[in-house]
Amino acid sequence: MMDLLEDDGGTNAHDYTVSELSGAVKRVIEGEFGRVRVRGEVGRVSLPRSGHMYFDLKDDRSVIAAVSWKGQVARMRVRPEEGMEVIATGRMTTFAGQSKYQLIVDDVEPAGAGALMAMLEARRKALAAEGLFDAGRKKPIPWLPQVIGVVTSPSGAVIRDILHRLRDRFPRHVLIWPVAVQGQACAPEVARAIRGFNALPPGGPIPRPDLIIVARGGGSIEDLWGFNEEEVVRAAAESAIPLISAVGHETDTTLIDYASDRRAPTPTAAAEMAVPVRAELAAWLSEAQARMARAARGRLEQRDQRLRDLARGLGRPETLVQPARQRFDMWGERLSPALRTLVLRKGTRFAPLAAQISPNLLRRFIRDRSREVDGFAARLRPAPGARLRRAGQDLTQLTRRLEASRARMLTDAQRRNREGAERLAGLAERLDRAPRLRLEALEERLSRLDRMRQTLGYTETLRRGYAVVRGPEGVVTSEAVAARQPGLEIEFADGRLSVIPGGGGASTAPAKPKPQKKKTDPGPDQGSLF
């Protein structure tokens, strides 16, 4: 009997299956912690190819596994990084496959601005250590760029401010690359835009910018966080085109400001840095031209005065010539007697020599000289032929060289003609296309204006059930004025109707509609709508 009353060791307890127990634990945890905010330091972060994010939240004693699905990651304003202190918002659940509980995170925010600034400072030091912010890497801004590329949102006030400022100072060709300026898509789109401008080939169908402006209006540190991302900073540092960063207001500083070639306090200031003022430049050129003309006139006047001063020191020309003329006259008078004396002297010396010369002596002299001439002729006879042969060979070589040079010149001329024809064809095609595109744009604008005219005209109001009342004296706007009228005319959307006040009733036939001018709408002073 005592054996029957003894405890059987708990054999009557319910037996749970593993799935039942896991489900019960899951319901308890999700019921007690349906929505929680957890503060902690981000530990290990994993980003598999599926797009989900797995990371740890920890403090000095405990660790909680956290996961964010792909859609939640895309909506996060700030992505968690290892070592970052954050506040994670989500719900607790369990993962039966590994017998652990975890936090499904919907959103992550930094645990105060101090933690965010600390992370920003750490990133700045790491990038500065790589030399991305060195002053030696920065390129000079072109004085007057022909094409300016702007990376910003196309719908904000920033692009309007930049275009307005450029138009006031010095109109330039502007290319706009539209990007998101905040949120998760900001950083990749801005980096892609900077690299896209640098990838444009010079002389291509889309002109390559001479200067890039990355601009955004002011905002909080979270709104500007996309310009602190590493991929944006690296794209700005790698840009071969000079880059001006104009992100936020003057007190806002982002990492792209350190990597850019020039930082502007506002987008409007970036436009002012990009181009000079055309009116001031024209005034400066006019002043420089006037100064140059004055300097040239002064220089000529100075040289002319110097020449006159030197001329006064030279004396009169006839004074210099008179002594020489006197000497010439003196020698001229002595020349004739000297010639006569010389002839007499030479005649006296020739007479004895002439007596010694006989005909035989002359004939012998001539015969000797003839033999010498014949010898010279025999030696010279083969020389012209050899010289002609050498000259012919030289001429042949020169002819070959001239033919080769002529062939090269013809080839170069044909190539230049072909390239010029291709360029001329391209320009002709653009010239043919430009008027057509201009006409299409004007027709589209005229259509929009005509639709606006029809929409804003009073005839559209008549179609909504209103009417215009007129009397002999003009538009009727009150009951008292209508009672004094001998007859009224009411205009509806589909015609006009004559009415006699005082109970006379309306005429059986509507009044003949008055013709209206095309493309003109009467103003509010031409009728009263009821």
Short mmCIF file of C-alpha atoms in Angstrom, two decimals:
data_model
loop_
_atom_site.label_atom_id
_atom_site.label_comp_id
_atom_site.label_asym_id
_atom_site.label_seq_id
_atom_site.Cartn_x
_atom_site.Cartn_y
_atom_site.Cartn_z
CA MET A 1 0.00 0.00 0.00
CA MET A 2 2.79 2.44 0.80
CA ASP A 3 4.42 1.63 -2.54
CA LEU A 4 1.30 2.77 -4.36
CA LEU A 5 1.35 6.19 -2.60
CA GLU A 6 5.03 6.88 -3.30
CA ASP A 7 6.02 9.54 -5.92
CA ASP A 8 6.59 7.98 -9.36
CA GLY A 9 9.40 10.43 -10.28
CA GLY A 10 7.35 12.85 -12.51
CA THR A 11 6.27 10.37 -15.13
CA ASN A 12 2.90 12.18 -15.44
CA ALA A 13 4.53 15.47 -16.86
CA HIS A 14 3.62 16.43 -20.47
CA ASP A 15 6.13 15.38 -23.12
CA TYR A 16 6.93 18.31 -25.53
CA THR A 17 8.34 17.77 -28.96
CA VAL A 18 11.26 19.91 -30.00
CA SER A 19 9.11 21.95 -32.41
CA GLU A 20 6.40 22.48 -29.77
CA LEU A 21 8.91 23.73 -27.24
CA SER A 22 10.60 26.00 -29.83
CA GLY A 23 7.22 27.40 -30.85
CA ALA A 24 6.23 28.04 -27.24
CA VAL A 25 9.50 29.89 -26.57
CA LYS A 26 9.02 31.92 -29.79
CA ARG A 27 5.51 32.98 -28.78
CA VAL A 28 6.64 34.00 -25.31
CA ILE A 29 9.55 36.10 -26.59
CA GLU A 30 7.58 37.77 -29.40
CA GLY A 31 4.68 38.44 -27.04
CA GLU A 32 6.82 40.03 -24.35
CA PHE A 33 9.16 41.96 -26.72
CA GLY A 34 7.00 42.77 -29.73
CA ARG A 35 8.66 46.15 -30.36
CA VAL A 36 11.94 47.20 -28.72
CA ARG A 37 14.74 49.74 -29.03
CA VAL A 38 18.16 48.39 -28.13
CA ARG A 39 21.28 50.49 -27.59
CA GLY A 40 24.67 48.88 -28.08
CA GLU A 41 27.90 48.70 -30.02
CA VAL A 42 27.93 47.09 -33.45
CA GLY A 43 30.14 44.02 -33.55
CA ARG A 44 30.66 41.68 -36.47
CA VAL A 45 28.86 42.81 -39.67
CA SER A 46 28.15 40.38 -42.52
CA LEU A 47 26.70 41.28 -45.95
CA PRO A 48 26.10 38.12 -48.04
CA ARG A 49 25.15 38.27 -51.71
CA SER A 50 21.46 37.86 -50.82
CA GLY A 51 21.36 41.50 -49.71
CA HIS A 52 20.46 40.74 -46.07
CA MET A 53 22.63 42.09 -43.23
CA TYR A 54 23.72 40.13 -40.16
CA PHE A 55 25.46 41.85 -37.27
CA ASP A 56 25.88 41.75 -33.49
CA LEU A 57 24.82 44.24 -30.84
CA LYS A 58 26.90 44.08 -27.69
CA ASP A 59 27.83 45.84 -24.51
CA ASP A 60 30.46 45.01 -21.91
CA ARG A 61 28.67 41.80 -20.78
CA SER A 62 26.25 40.47 -23.44
CA VAL A 63 25.76 40.02 -27.19
CA ILE A 64 22.50 39.90 -29.21
CA ALA A 65 22.42 38.61 -32.77
CA ALA A 66 20.63 41.01 -35.15
CA VAL A 67 19.45 40.66 -38.73
CA SER A 68 17.95 43.09 -41.28
CA TRP A 69 16.31 41.80 -44.42
CA LYS A 70 17.11 43.18 -47.87
CA GLY A 71 14.16 45.59 -47.98
CA GLN A 72 14.92 46.92 -44.51
CA VAL A 73 18.58 47.49 -45.45
CA ALA A 74 17.52 49.54 -48.48
CA ARG A 75 15.41 51.84 -46.30
CA MET A 76 18.10 52.47 -43.67
CA ARG A 77 19.39 56.04 -43.51
CA VAL A 78 22.60 54.96 -41.76
CA ARG A 79 24.21 51.56 -42.21
CA PRO A 80 25.74 50.03 -39.12
CA GLU A 81 29.52 49.67 -39.14
CA GLU A 82 31.72 47.73 -36.75
CA GLY A 83 32.55 49.75 -33.64
CA MET A 84 29.64 52.16 -34.13
CA GLU A 85 27.32 52.81 -31.16
CA VAL A 86 23.71 52.72 -32.38
CA ILE A 87 20.09 52.46 -31.26
CA ALA A 88 18.41 49.60 -33.16
CA THR A 89 14.62 49.46 -33.48
CA GLY A 90 12.91 46.14 -34.21
CA ARG A 91 11.25 43.06 -32.72
CA MET A 92 12.59 40.06 -30.86
CA THR A 93 12.14 36.54 -32.23
CA THR A 94 13.83 33.16 -32.19
CA PHE A 95 15.61 31.09 -34.78
CA ALA A 96 14.75 27.45 -34.14
CA GLY A 97 17.42 26.18 -36.51
CA GLN A 98 20.18 27.26 -34.11
CA SER A 99 18.21 27.46 -30.82
CA LYS A 100 18.92 31.19 -30.38
CA TYR A 101 17.00 34.42 -30.11
CA GLN A 102 17.70 37.39 -32.36
CA LEU A 103 16.56 40.94 -33.09
CA ILE A 104 14.91 41.72 -36.44
CA VAL A 105 16.08 45.33 -37.02
CA ASP A 106 13.91 47.77 -39.00
CA ASP A 107 15.97 50.89 -38.53
CA VAL A 108 19.32 51.97 -37.09
CA GLU A 109 20.24 55.43 -35.86
CA PRO A 110 23.49 56.61 -34.29
CA ALA A 111 23.47 56.82 -30.52
CA GLY A 112 23.77 60.62 -30.52
CA ALA A 113 25.71 63.03 -32.69
CA GLY A 114 28.85 62.40 -30.69
CA ALA A 115 29.08 58.80 -31.82
CA LEU A 116 28.37 59.79 -35.43
CA MET A 117 31.00 62.50 -35.36
CA ALA A 118 33.48 60.12 -33.79
CA MET A 119 32.92 57.64 -36.61
CA LEU A 120 33.21 60.48 -39.16
CA GLU A 121 36.50 61.63 -37.62
CA ALA A 122 37.88 58.09 -37.67
CA ARG A 123 36.98 57.76 -41.35
CA ARG A 124 38.53 61.14 -42.12
CA LYS A 125 41.82 60.14 -40.47
CA ALA A 126 41.90 56.81 -42.31
CA LEU A 127 41.36 58.46 -45.72
CA ALA A 128 43.82 61.25 -44.91
CA ALA A 129 46.44 58.62 -44.06
CA GLU A 130 46.07 57.31 -47.63
CA GLY A 131 46.90 60.78 -48.96
CA LEU A 132 43.49 61.49 -50.51
CA PHE A 133 43.34 64.95 -48.90
CA ASP A 134 46.91 66.07 -49.71
CA ALA A 135 47.25 69.58 -51.14
CA GLY A 136 49.61 68.29 -53.83
CA ARG A 137 46.77 66.27 -55.38
CA LYS A 138 44.53 69.29 -55.89
CA LYS A 139 44.23 70.69 -59.41
CA PRO A 140 43.81 74.38 -60.32
CA ILE A 141 40.33 75.53 -61.31
CA PRO A 142 40.16 76.62 -65.00
CA TRP A 143 39.81 80.38 -65.40
CA LEU A 144 36.98 80.22 -67.98
CA PRO A 145 35.65 76.66 -68.54
CA GLN A 146 33.73 76.01 -71.73
CA VAL A 147 31.58 73.19 -70.29
CA ILE A 148 30.56 72.82 -66.62
CA GLY A 149 29.16 69.54 -65.24
CA VAL A 150 26.79 69.82 -62.25
CA VAL A 151 26.03 66.82 -60.04
CA THR A 152 22.89 67.56 -58.01
CA SER A 153 19.15 66.97 -57.79
CA PRO A 154 17.34 68.34 -60.89
CA SER A 155 14.23 69.33 -58.90
CA GLY A 156 15.74 71.39 -56.07
CA ALA A 157 16.47 75.09 -55.74
CA VAL A 158 20.24 74.42 -55.92
CA ILE A 159 20.37 73.86 -59.68
CA ARG A 160 18.22 76.95 -60.30
CA ASP A 161 20.55 79.07 -58.15
CA ILE A 162 23.64 77.77 -60.01
CA LEU A 163 22.14 78.32 -63.47
CA HIS A 164 20.88 81.78 -62.52
CA ARG A 165 24.29 82.81 -61.16
CA LEU A 166 26.13 81.47 -64.22
CA ARG A 167 23.71 83.30 -66.52
CA ASP A 168 24.29 86.58 -64.66
CA ARG A 169 28.10 86.30 -64.55
CA PHE A 170 29.19 84.47 -67.72
CA PRO A 171 26.82 82.04 -69.53
CA ARG A 172 28.45 78.66 -70.15
CA HIS A 173 27.39 75.26 -71.48
CA VAL A 174 26.08 73.29 -68.45
CA LEU A 175 25.60 69.49 -68.25
CA ILE A 176 23.41 68.26 -65.38
CA TRP A 177 23.80 64.73 -64.02
CA PRO A 178 20.70 64.12 -61.84
CA VAL A 179 21.33 62.24 -58.57
CA ALA A 180 19.70 61.67 -55.21
CA VAL A 181 21.23 64.06 -52.68
CA GLN A 182 20.23 62.14 -49.55
CA GLY A 183 19.23 58.65 -48.54
CA GLN A 184 20.67 55.26 -49.33
CA ALA A 185 20.99 55.92 -53.10
CA CYS A 186 22.90 59.20 -52.66
CA ALA A 187 26.48 57.91 -52.34
CA PRO A 188 26.50 55.40 -55.26
CA GLU A 189 24.74 57.83 -57.61
CA VAL A 190 27.09 60.74 -56.81
CA ALA A 191 30.19 58.53 -57.23
CA ARG A 192 28.79 57.16 -60.50
CA ALA A 193 28.12 60.71 -61.76
CA ILE A 194 31.68 61.92 -61.03
CA ARG A 195 33.21 58.87 -62.72
CA GLY A 196 30.74 59.20 -65.61
CA PHE A 197 31.82 62.78 -66.37
CA ASN A 198 35.48 61.69 -66.29
CA ALA A 199 34.72 58.80 -68.66
CA LEU A 200 33.39 61.11 -71.41
CA PRO A 201 35.93 61.20 -74.28
CA PRO A 202 37.20 64.61 -75.44
CA GLY A 203 35.60 65.62 -78.72
CA GLY A 204 32.77 63.08 -78.37
CA PRO A 205 29.05 63.64 -79.08
CA ILE A 206 28.58 64.72 -75.44
CA PRO A 207 31.12 67.44 -74.55
CA ARG A 208 33.50 66.57 -71.71
CA PRO A 209 33.26 69.07 -68.84
CA ASP A 210 36.21 71.27 -67.99
CA LEU A 211 34.90 71.62 -64.40
CA ILE A 212 32.59 69.60 -62.12
CA ILE A 213 30.40 71.09 -59.36
CA VAL A 214 28.91 68.71 -56.75
CA ALA A 215 26.17 70.68 -55.00
CA ARG A 216 23.46 70.23 -52.38
CA GLY A 217 21.53 72.52 -50.04
CA GLY A 218 21.89 72.54 -46.27
CA GLY A 219 20.60 69.86 -43.89
CA SER A 220 21.35 67.80 -40.83
CA ILE A 221 24.38 65.56 -40.54
CA GLU A 222 22.16 62.58 -41.38
CA ASP A 223 20.88 64.31 -44.56
CA LEU A 224 24.44 65.06 -45.68
CA TRP A 225 25.82 61.66 -44.72
CA GLY A 226 25.89 60.40 -48.31
CA PHE A 227 28.71 62.87 -49.06
CA ASN A 228 30.76 61.37 -46.20
CA GLU A 229 30.74 57.87 -47.73
CA GLU A 230 34.08 56.43 -48.76
CA GLU A 231 33.10 55.73 -52.38
CA VAL A 232 32.16 59.39 -52.92
CA VAL A 233 35.43 60.61 -51.40
CA ARG A 234 37.49 58.24 -53.55
CA ALA A 235 35.61 59.23 -56.72
CA ALA A 236 36.27 62.92 -55.99
CA ALA A 237 39.97 62.27 -55.29
CA GLU A 238 40.36 60.20 -58.50
CA SER A 239 38.67 62.81 -60.73
CA ALA A 240 40.95 64.05 -63.48
CA ILE A 241 38.57 66.98 -64.03
CA PRO A 242 38.85 69.79 -61.45
CA LEU A 243 36.02 69.51 -58.91
CA ILE A 244 34.29 72.07 -56.66
CA SER A 245 32.25 70.78 -53.72
CA ALA A 246 29.30 72.92 -52.61
CA VAL A 247 27.52 70.67 -50.11
CA GLY A 248 25.43 72.28 -47.39
CA HIS A 249 25.84 75.74 -45.92
CA GLU A 250 29.06 77.47 -44.94
CA THR A 251 29.13 75.80 -41.50
CA ASP A 252 28.54 72.29 -42.90
CA THR A 253 31.63 70.20 -43.63
CA THR A 254 31.66 66.80 -45.34
CA LEU A 255 34.51 64.53 -46.38
CA ILE A 256 34.06 65.38 -50.06
CA ASP A 257 35.14 68.94 -49.16
CA TYR A 258 38.59 67.60 -48.18
CA ALA A 259 38.98 65.52 -51.36
CA SER A 260 37.72 68.17 -53.80
CA ASP A 261 40.02 70.65 -55.52
CA ARG A 262 38.07 73.62 -54.15
CA ARG A 263 35.36 73.99 -51.50
CA ALA A 264 32.54 76.52 -51.87
CA PRO A 265 30.48 77.62 -48.84
CA THR A 266 27.23 77.56 -50.89
CA PRO A 267 26.15 76.39 -54.37
CA THR A 268 25.85 80.03 -55.46
CA ALA A 269 29.43 80.65 -54.36
CA ALA A 270 30.52 77.61 -56.42
CA ALA A 271 29.02 79.22 -59.54
CA GLU A 272 30.90 82.44 -58.71
CA MET A 273 34.17 80.49 -58.37
CA ALA A 274 33.58 78.72 -61.69
CA VAL A 275 33.38 81.75 -64.00
CA PRO A 276 34.39 85.43 -63.89
CA VAL A 277 31.96 88.32 -64.40
CA ARG A 278 31.69 89.02 -68.11
CA ALA A 279 30.90 92.72 -67.64
CA GLU A 280 33.91 93.19 -65.37
CA LEU A 281 36.08 91.26 -67.82
CA ALA A 282 34.90 93.44 -70.72
CA ALA A 283 35.58 96.58 -68.69
CA TRP A 284 39.04 95.31 -67.78
CA LEU A 285 39.79 94.51 -71.43
CA SER A 286 38.62 97.96 -72.51
CA GLU A 287 40.78 99.57 -69.86
CA ALA A 288 43.77 97.41 -70.83
CA GLN A 289 43.26 98.28 -74.50
CA ALA A 290 43.14 101.99 -73.69
CA ARG A 291 46.27 101.70 -71.53
CA MET A 292 48.06 99.84 -74.32
CA ALA A 293 47.09 102.51 -76.85
CA ARG A 294 48.30 105.26 -74.51
CA ALA A 295 51.55 103.39 -73.88
CA ALA A 296 52.13 102.91 -77.62
CA ARG A 297 51.47 106.60 -78.34
CA GLY A 298 53.75 107.63 -75.48
CA ARG A 299 56.48 105.31 -76.73
CA LEU A 300 56.26 106.67 -80.28
CA GLU A 301 56.28 110.26 -79.03
CA GLN A 302 59.31 109.50 -76.85
CA ARG A 303 61.20 107.93 -79.79
CA ASP A 304 60.22 110.83 -82.08
CA GLN A 305 61.51 113.35 -79.54
CA ARG A 306 64.73 111.34 -79.15
CA LEU A 307 65.20 111.29 -82.93
CA ARG A 308 64.73 115.06 -83.16
CA ASP A 309 67.25 115.58 -80.35
CA LEU A 310 69.84 113.40 -82.10
CA ALA A 311 69.18 115.13 -85.44
CA ARG A 312 70.01 118.50 -83.90
CA GLY A 313 73.40 117.12 -82.80
CA LEU A 314 74.39 115.85 -86.31
CA GLY A 315 74.71 119.21 -88.05
CA ARG A 316 73.75 120.21 -91.63
CA PRO A 317 74.34 117.59 -94.43
CA GLU A 318 75.85 120.11 -96.86
CA THR A 319 78.50 120.94 -94.28
CA LEU A 320 79.62 117.31 -94.31
CA VAL A 321 79.64 117.05 -98.13
CA GLN A 322 81.45 120.29 -99.05
CA PRO A 323 85.04 119.18 -98.13
CA ALA A 324 84.65 115.98 -100.15
CA ARG A 325 83.27 117.92 -103.13
CA GLN A 326 86.21 120.30 -103.01
CA ARG A 327 88.69 117.42 -102.97
CA PHE A 328 86.89 115.84 -105.95
CA ASP A 329 87.15 119.00 -107.99
CA MET A 330 90.88 119.31 -107.18
CA TRP A 331 91.66 115.73 -108.25
CA GLY A 332 89.51 116.16 -111.37
CA GLU A 333 91.61 119.08 -112.53
CA ARG A 334 94.86 117.09 -112.02
CA LEU A 335 93.57 113.96 -113.84
CA SER A 336 93.84 115.17 -117.49
CA PRO A 337 97.53 116.25 -117.37
CA ALA A 338 98.39 113.04 -115.55
CA LEU A 339 96.78 110.91 -118.29
CA ARG A 340 98.65 112.68 -121.06
CA THR A 341 101.95 112.25 -119.20
CA LEU A 342 101.23 108.53 -118.69
CA VAL A 343 100.53 107.99 -122.43
CA LEU A 344 103.80 109.67 -123.41
CA ARG A 345 105.75 107.60 -120.90
CA LYS A 346 104.21 104.29 -122.08
CA GLY A 347 104.80 105.26 -125.77
CA THR A 348 108.45 105.91 -125.05
CA ARG A 349 108.83 102.44 -123.46
CA PHE A 350 106.93 100.66 -126.29
CA ALA A 351 109.01 102.05 -129.19
CA PRO A 352 112.22 100.00 -128.46
CA LEU A 353 110.17 96.84 -127.89
CA ALA A 354 108.27 97.23 -131.15
CA ALA A 355 111.58 97.47 -133.06
CA GLN A 356 112.65 94.05 -131.64
CA ILE A 357 109.43 92.17 -132.68
CA SER A 358 109.53 90.50 -136.17
CA PRO A 359 106.78 88.53 -138.08
CA ASN A 360 108.67 85.20 -137.76
CA LEU A 361 108.92 85.62 -134.07
CA LEU A 362 105.16 86.23 -133.87
CA ARG A 363 104.42 83.23 -136.09
CA ARG A 364 106.59 80.95 -133.89
CA PHE A 365 104.89 82.27 -130.78
CA ILE A 366 101.46 81.63 -132.32
CA ARG A 367 102.46 78.08 -133.40
CA ASP A 368 103.69 77.19 -129.89
CA ARG A 369 100.55 78.52 -128.33
CA SER A 370 98.43 76.58 -130.89
CA ARG A 371 100.11 73.30 -129.93
CA GLU A 372 99.42 74.01 -126.28
CA VAL A 373 95.77 74.73 -127.10
CA ASP A 374 95.45 71.47 -129.10
CA GLY A 375 96.88 69.50 -126.17
CA PHE A 376 94.41 71.12 -123.81
CA ALA A 377 91.56 70.36 -126.26
CA ALA A 378 92.53 66.66 -126.51
CA ARG A 379 92.55 66.39 -122.75
CA LEU A 380 89.23 68.20 -122.36
CA ARG A 381 87.35 66.29 -125.10
CA PRO A 382 86.25 63.23 -122.94
CA ALA A 383 85.55 65.36 -119.85
CA PRO A 384 82.06 66.72 -120.87
CA GLY A 385 80.72 63.21 -121.57
CA ALA A 386 81.78 61.89 -118.15
CA ARG A 387 80.41 64.99 -116.50
CA LEU A 388 77.13 64.60 -118.38
CA ARG A 389 76.87 60.95 -117.29
CA ARG A 390 77.41 61.89 -113.65
CA ALA A 391 74.88 64.71 -113.97
CA GLY A 392 72.39 62.25 -115.53
CA GLN A 393 72.83 59.83 -112.63
CA ASP A 394 72.33 62.63 -110.11
CA LEU A 395 69.25 63.80 -112.01
CA THR A 396 67.80 60.25 -111.97
CA GLN A 397 68.26 59.99 -108.20
CA LEU A 398 66.68 63.39 -107.67
CA THR A 399 63.75 62.38 -109.91
CA ARG A 400 63.14 59.22 -107.84
CA ARG A 401 63.25 61.23 -104.60
CA LEU A 402 60.89 63.85 -106.03
CA GLU A 403 58.42 61.17 -107.17
CA ALA A 404 58.43 59.55 -103.71
CA SER A 405 57.97 62.93 -102.03
CA ARG A 406 55.15 63.78 -104.46
CA ALA A 407 53.41 60.45 -103.72
CA ARG A 408 53.63 61.11 -99.98
CA MET A 409 52.29 64.63 -100.43
CA LEU A 410 49.39 63.33 -102.55
CA THR A 411 48.56 60.70 -99.89
CA ASP A 412 48.60 63.30 -97.11
CA ALA A 413 46.46 65.68 -99.18
CA GLN A 414 43.92 62.93 -99.94
CA ARG A 415 43.77 61.99 -96.25
CA ARG A 416 43.28 65.63 -95.23
CA ASN A 417 40.60 66.07 -97.90
CA ARG A 418 38.81 62.93 -96.69
CA GLU A 419 38.90 64.05 -93.05
CA GLY A 420 37.69 67.54 -94.01
CA ALA A 421 34.84 66.02 -96.01
CA GLU A 422 33.82 63.86 -93.05
CA ARG A 423 33.89 66.86 -90.69
CA LEU A 424 31.93 68.93 -93.22
CA ALA A 425 29.32 66.16 -93.55
CA GLY A 426 28.93 65.99 -89.76
CA LEU A 427 28.53 69.77 -89.53
CA ALA A 428 26.04 69.77 -92.41
CA GLU A 429 23.99 67.07 -90.69
CA ARG A 430 23.95 69.06 -87.43
CA LEU A 431 23.02 72.22 -89.36
CA ASP A 432 20.10 70.41 -91.06
CA ARG A 433 18.92 68.95 -87.77
CA ALA A 434 19.15 72.16 -85.68
CA PRO A 435 16.33 74.16 -87.42
CA ARG A 436 14.03 71.14 -87.34
CA LEU A 437 14.58 70.59 -83.63
CA ARG A 438 14.11 74.31 -82.99
CA LEU A 439 10.81 74.33 -84.92
CA GLU A 440 9.58 71.25 -83.06
CA ALA A 441 10.37 72.89 -79.71
CA LEU A 442 8.56 76.09 -80.74
CA GLU A 443 5.52 74.12 -81.96
CA GLU A 444 5.39 72.21 -78.68
CA ARG A 445 5.59 75.45 -76.71
CA LEU A 446 2.83 77.03 -78.86
CA SER A 447 0.62 73.98 -78.26
CA ARG A 448 1.15 74.24 -74.51
CA LEU A 449 0.31 77.95 -74.55
CA ASP A 450 -2.84 77.29 -76.62
CA ARG A 451 -3.97 74.58 -74.20
CA MET A 452 -3.35 76.95 -71.29
CA ARG A 453 -5.35 79.66 -73.09
CA GLN A 454 -8.27 77.32 -73.58
CA THR A 455 -8.09 76.13 -69.97
CA LEU A 456 -7.99 79.65 -68.50
CA GLY A 457 -10.64 81.13 -70.86
CA TYR A 458 -14.14 81.92 -69.65
CA THR A 459 -15.68 79.47 -72.15
CA GLU A 460 -14.37 76.60 -69.98
CA THR A 461 -16.23 78.14 -67.03
CA LEU A 462 -19.45 78.24 -69.11
CA ARG A 463 -19.15 74.49 -69.75
CA ARG A 464 -19.23 73.88 -65.99
CA GLY A 465 -22.79 75.35 -65.75
CA TYR A 466 -22.22 79.09 -65.48
CA ALA A 467 -23.67 81.83 -67.74
CA VAL A 468 -22.98 85.45 -68.78
CA VAL A 469 -25.90 87.99 -68.56
CA ARG A 470 -25.80 91.04 -70.84
CA GLY A 471 -28.17 93.97 -71.34
CA PRO A 472 -28.35 96.86 -73.81
CA GLU A 473 -25.99 98.86 -71.62
CA GLY A 474 -23.49 96.07 -71.14
CA VAL A 475 -22.88 93.34 -68.58
CA VAL A 476 -25.53 92.89 -65.85
CA THR A 477 -24.09 92.01 -62.44
CA SER A 478 -27.04 92.46 -60.03
CA GLU A 479 -30.77 91.77 -59.79
CA ALA A 480 -31.68 95.49 -59.49
CA VAL A 481 -29.89 96.33 -62.73
CA ALA A 482 -31.50 93.34 -64.47
CA ALA A 483 -35.03 94.49 -63.46
CA ARG A 484 -34.52 97.86 -65.20
CA GLN A 485 -33.43 96.33 -68.50
CA PRO A 486 -35.98 96.04 -71.33
CA GLY A 487 -34.37 92.84 -72.44
CA LEU A 488 -31.55 90.50 -71.45
CA GLU A 489 -29.30 88.13 -73.30
CA ILE A 490 -27.91 85.07 -71.50
CA GLU A 491 -24.89 83.31 -72.94
CA PHE A 492 -24.47 79.57 -72.22
CA ALA A 493 -21.75 77.20 -73.31
CA ASP A 494 -23.72 76.15 -76.44
CA GLY A 495 -25.35 79.47 -77.43
CA ARG A 496 -27.18 82.60 -76.36
CA LEU A 497 -30.82 83.13 -75.23
CA SER A 498 -32.84 86.39 -75.18
CA VAL A 499 -35.00 87.00 -72.05
CA ILE A 500 -37.55 89.74 -71.25
CA PRO A 501 -37.62 90.65 -67.51
CA GLY A 502 -40.82 91.18 -65.60
CA GLY A 503 -42.45 87.83 -66.39
CA GLY A 504 -42.37 88.12 -70.16
CA GLY A 505 -40.50 84.80 -70.36
CA ALA A 506 -37.82 83.77 -72.77
CA SER A 507 -38.00 83.87 -76.49
CA THR A 508 -38.68 80.59 -78.14
CA ALA A 509 -35.57 80.65 -80.29
CA PRO A 510 -32.10 81.21 -78.91
CA ALA A 511 -30.28 84.34 -80.03
CA LYS A 512 -27.79 83.99 -82.81
CA PRO A 513 -24.32 83.34 -81.29
CA LYS A 514 -21.97 86.25 -81.84
CA PRO A 515 -18.79 85.45 -83.72
CA GLN A 516 -15.65 85.31 -81.60
CA LYS A 517 -12.09 86.00 -82.63
CA LYS A 518 -9.82 83.02 -82.63
CA LYS A 519 -7.20 82.65 -79.88
CA THR A 520 -8.68 85.48 -77.77
CA ASP A 521 -10.65 85.05 -74.55
CA PRO A 522 -12.74 87.86 -73.10
CA GLY A 523 -11.56 88.99 -69.72
CA PRO A 524 -13.58 89.11 -66.53
CA ASP A 525 -14.86 92.61 -67.43
CA GLN A 526 -16.86 91.27 -70.43
CA GLY A 527 -19.41 89.17 -68.53
CA SER A 528 -20.78 88.02 -65.22
CA LEU A 529 -20.69 84.31 -64.43
CA PHE A 530 -23.56 82.79 -62.41
#
